mmCIF file of C-alpha atoms and ligand atoms in Angstrom:
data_model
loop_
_atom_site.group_PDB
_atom_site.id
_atom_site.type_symbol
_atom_site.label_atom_id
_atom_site.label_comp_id
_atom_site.label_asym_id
_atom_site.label_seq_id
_atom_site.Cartn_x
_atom_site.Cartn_y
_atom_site.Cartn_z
ATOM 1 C CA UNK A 158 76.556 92.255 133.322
ATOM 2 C CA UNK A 159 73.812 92.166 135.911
ATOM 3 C CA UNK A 160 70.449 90.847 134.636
ATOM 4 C CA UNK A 161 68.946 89.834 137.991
ATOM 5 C CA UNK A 162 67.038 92.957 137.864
ATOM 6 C CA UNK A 163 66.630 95.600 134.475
ATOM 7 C CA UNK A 164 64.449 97.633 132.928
ATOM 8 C CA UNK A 165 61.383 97.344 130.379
ATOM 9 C CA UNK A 166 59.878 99.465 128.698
ATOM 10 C CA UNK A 167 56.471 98.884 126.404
ATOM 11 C CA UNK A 168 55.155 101.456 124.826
ATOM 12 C CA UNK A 169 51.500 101.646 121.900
ATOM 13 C CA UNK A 170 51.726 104.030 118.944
ATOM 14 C CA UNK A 171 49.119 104.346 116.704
ATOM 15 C CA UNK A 172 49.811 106.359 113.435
ATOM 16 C CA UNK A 173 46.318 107.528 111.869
ATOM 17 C CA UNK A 174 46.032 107.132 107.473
ATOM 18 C CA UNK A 175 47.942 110.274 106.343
ATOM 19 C CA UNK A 176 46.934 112.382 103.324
ATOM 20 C CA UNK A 177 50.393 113.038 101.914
ATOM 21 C CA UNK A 178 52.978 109.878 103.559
ATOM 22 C CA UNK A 179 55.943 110.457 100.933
ATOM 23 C CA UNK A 180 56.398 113.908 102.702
ATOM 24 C CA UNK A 181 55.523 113.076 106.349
ATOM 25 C CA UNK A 182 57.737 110.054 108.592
ATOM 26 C CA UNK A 183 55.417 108.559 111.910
ATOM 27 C CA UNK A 184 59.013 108.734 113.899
ATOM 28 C CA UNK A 185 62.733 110.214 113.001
ATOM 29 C CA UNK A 186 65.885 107.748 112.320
ATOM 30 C CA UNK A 187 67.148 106.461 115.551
ATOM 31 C CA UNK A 188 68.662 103.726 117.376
ATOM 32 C CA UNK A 189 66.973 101.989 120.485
ATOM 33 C CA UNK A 190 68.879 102.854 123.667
ATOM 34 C CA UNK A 191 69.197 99.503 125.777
ATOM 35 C CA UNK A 192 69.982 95.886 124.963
ATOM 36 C CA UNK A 193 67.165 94.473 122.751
ATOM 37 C CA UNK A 194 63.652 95.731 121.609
ATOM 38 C CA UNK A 195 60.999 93.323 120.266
ATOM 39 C CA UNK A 196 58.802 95.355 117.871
ATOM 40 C CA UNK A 197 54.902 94.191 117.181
ATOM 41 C CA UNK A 198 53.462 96.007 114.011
ATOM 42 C CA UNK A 199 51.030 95.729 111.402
ATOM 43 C CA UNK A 200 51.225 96.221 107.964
ATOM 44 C CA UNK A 201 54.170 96.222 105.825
ATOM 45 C CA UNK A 202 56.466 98.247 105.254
ATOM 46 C CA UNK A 203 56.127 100.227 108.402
ATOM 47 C CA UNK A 204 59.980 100.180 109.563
ATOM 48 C CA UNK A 205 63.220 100.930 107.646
ATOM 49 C CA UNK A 206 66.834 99.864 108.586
ATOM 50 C CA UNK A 207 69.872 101.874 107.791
ATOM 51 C CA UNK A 208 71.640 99.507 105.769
ATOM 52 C CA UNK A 209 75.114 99.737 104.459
ATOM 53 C CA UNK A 210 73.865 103.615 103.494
ATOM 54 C CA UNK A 211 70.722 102.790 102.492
ATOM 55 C CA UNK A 212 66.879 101.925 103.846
ATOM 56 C CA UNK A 213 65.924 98.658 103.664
ATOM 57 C CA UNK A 214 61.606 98.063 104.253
ATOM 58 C CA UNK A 215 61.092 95.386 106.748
ATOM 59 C CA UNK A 216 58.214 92.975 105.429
ATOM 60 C CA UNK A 217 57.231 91.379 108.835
ATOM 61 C CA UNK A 218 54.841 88.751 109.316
ATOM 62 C CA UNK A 219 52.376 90.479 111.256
ATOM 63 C CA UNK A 220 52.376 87.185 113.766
ATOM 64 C CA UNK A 221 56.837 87.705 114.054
ATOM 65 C CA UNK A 222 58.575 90.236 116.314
ATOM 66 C CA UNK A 223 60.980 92.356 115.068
ATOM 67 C CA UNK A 224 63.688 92.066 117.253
ATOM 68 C CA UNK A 225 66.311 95.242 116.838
ATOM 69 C CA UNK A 226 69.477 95.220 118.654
ATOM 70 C CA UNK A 227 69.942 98.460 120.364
ATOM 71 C CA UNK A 228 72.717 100.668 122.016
ATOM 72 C CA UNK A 229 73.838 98.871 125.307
ATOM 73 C CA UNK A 230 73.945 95.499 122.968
ATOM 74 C CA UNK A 231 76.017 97.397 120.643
ATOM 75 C CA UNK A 232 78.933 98.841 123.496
ATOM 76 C CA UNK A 233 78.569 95.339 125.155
ATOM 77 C CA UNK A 234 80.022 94.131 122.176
ATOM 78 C CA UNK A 235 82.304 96.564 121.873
ATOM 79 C CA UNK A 236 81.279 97.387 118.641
ATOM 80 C CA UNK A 237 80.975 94.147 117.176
ATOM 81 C CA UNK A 238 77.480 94.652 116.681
ATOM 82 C CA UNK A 239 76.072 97.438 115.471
ATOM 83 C CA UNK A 240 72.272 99.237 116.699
ATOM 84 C CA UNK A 241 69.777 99.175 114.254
ATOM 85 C CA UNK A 242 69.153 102.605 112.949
ATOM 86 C CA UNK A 243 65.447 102.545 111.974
ATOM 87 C CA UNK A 244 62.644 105.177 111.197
ATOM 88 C CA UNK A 245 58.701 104.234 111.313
ATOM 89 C CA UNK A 246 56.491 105.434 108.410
ATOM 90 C CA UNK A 247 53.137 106.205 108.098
ATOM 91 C CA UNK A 248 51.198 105.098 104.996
ATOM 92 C CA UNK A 249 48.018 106.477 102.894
ATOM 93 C CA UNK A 250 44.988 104.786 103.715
ATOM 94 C CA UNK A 251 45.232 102.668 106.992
ATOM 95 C CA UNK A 252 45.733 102.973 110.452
ATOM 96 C CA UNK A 253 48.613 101.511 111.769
ATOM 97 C CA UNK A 254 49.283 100.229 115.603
ATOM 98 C CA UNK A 255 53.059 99.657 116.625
ATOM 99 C CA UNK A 256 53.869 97.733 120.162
ATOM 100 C CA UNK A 257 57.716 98.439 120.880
ATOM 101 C CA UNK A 258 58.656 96.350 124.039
ATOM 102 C CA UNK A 259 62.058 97.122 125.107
ATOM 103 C CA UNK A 260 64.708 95.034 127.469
ATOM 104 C CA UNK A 261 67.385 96.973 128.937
ATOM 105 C CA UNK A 262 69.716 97.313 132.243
ATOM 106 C CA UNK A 263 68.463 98.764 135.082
ATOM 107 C CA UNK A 264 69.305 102.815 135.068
ATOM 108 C CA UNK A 265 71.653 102.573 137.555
ATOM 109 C CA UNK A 266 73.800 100.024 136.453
ATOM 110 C CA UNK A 267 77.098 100.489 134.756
ATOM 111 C CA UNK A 268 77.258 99.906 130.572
ATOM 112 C CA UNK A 269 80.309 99.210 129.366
ATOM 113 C CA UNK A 270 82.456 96.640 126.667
ATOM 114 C CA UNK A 271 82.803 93.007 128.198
ATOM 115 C CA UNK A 272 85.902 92.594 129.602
ATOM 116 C CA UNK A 273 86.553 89.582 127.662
ATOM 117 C CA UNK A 274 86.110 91.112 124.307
ATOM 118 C CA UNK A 275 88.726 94.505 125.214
ATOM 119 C CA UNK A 276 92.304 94.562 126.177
ATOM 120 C CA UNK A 277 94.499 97.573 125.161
ATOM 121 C CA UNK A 278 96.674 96.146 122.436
ATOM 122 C CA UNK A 279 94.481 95.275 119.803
ATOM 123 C CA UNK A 280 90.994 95.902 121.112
ATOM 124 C CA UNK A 281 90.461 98.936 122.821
ATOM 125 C CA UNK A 282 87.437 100.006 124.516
ATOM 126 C CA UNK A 283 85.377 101.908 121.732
ATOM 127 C CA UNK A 284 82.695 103.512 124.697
ATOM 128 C CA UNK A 285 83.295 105.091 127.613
ATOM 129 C CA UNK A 286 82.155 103.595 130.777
ATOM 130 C CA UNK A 287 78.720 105.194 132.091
ATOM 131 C CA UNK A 288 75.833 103.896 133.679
ATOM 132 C CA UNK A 289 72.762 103.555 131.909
ATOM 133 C CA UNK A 290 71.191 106.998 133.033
ATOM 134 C CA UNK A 291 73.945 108.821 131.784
ATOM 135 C CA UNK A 292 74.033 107.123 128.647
ATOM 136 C CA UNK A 293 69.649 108.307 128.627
ATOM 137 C CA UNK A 294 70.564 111.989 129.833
ATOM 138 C CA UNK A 295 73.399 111.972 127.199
ATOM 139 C CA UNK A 296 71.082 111.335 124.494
ATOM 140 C CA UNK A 297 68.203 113.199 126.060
ATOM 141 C CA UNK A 298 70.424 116.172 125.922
ATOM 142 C CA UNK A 299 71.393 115.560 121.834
ATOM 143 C CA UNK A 300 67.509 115.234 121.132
ATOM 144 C CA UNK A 301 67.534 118.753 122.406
ATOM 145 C CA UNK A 302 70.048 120.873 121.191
ATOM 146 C CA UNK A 303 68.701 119.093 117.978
ATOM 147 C CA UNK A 304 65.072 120.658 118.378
ATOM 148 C CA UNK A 305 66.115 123.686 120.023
ATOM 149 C CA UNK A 306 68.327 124.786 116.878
ATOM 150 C CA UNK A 307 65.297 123.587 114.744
ATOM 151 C CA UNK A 308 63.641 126.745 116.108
HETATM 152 O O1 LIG B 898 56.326 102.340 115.680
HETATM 153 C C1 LIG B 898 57.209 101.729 115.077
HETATM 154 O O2 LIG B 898 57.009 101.066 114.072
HETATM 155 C C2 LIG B 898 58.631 101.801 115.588
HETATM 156 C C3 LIG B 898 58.720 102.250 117.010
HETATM 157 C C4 LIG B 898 60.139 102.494 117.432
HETATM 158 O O3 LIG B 898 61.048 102.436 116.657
HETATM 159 C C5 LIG B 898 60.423 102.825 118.841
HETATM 160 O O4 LIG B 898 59.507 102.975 119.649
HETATM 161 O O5 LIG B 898 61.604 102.960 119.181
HETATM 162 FE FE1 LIG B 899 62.884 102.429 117.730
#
């Protein structure tokens, strides 16, 4: 893998008090698409994690990151680790700001399994090989036909 160059991405959410939080979410389920993201947040419980089939509250000291490992890390690995599958909430009575900063490979670059960790007897290649704007327009595309049969 190439690091010499890559791409970052940082992006400020605020989620405003909401009236009735136990039927509203501040963003869906969803894994991070490149190699690591370093969350900053206030508050607690703000994030789950999909855990072994269930949601687990992060308690974060507000002065910590929360570092997820995302997508690219996960086919990297070829599977060996897995992306954190996380949802932000929104809570009753205070505002709450969220700073995600994420690392990634540059969007042309190729992601892929590390050689060293496939070879065709007992570890195959779980991912196909793409480059990293595929891998964005792949997804891209799923977040659509999701919404569009929503409607
Ligand atoms: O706002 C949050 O707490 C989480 C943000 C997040 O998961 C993201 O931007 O991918
Ligand atoms: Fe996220």
């Amino acid at each position: 893998m190439n690091l010499d160059s890559g791409l970052q991405i940082v992006a400020t959410f605020l989620y405003p008090p909401c009236p009735e939080p136990e039927v509203a979410i501040g963003l869906p389920p969803h894994s991070d698409h490149g190699l690591l993201t370093l969350l900053i947040h206030t508050g607690i419980r703000d994030v789950q994690v999909q855990h072994k089939g269930n949601r687990v509250n992060v308690y974060a000291n507000p002065n910590a990151f929360v570092v997820n490992i995302d997508d690219h890390m996960k086919i990297l690995s070829n599977d060996k680790y897995k992306s954190a599958f996380h949802r932000a909430l929104v809570n009753g009575t205070d505002a709450k700001i969220s700073i995600p900063i994420l690392f990634g490979q540059e969007l042309e670059m190729v992601v892929s399994p590390a050689s060293e960790l496939v070879d065709n007897e007992t570890n195959p290649p779980s991912f196909a090989v793409m480059k990293c704007r595929e891998y964005l327009e792949m997804l891209q595309a799923k977040i659509s036909a999701k919404l569009s049969h929503r409607n």
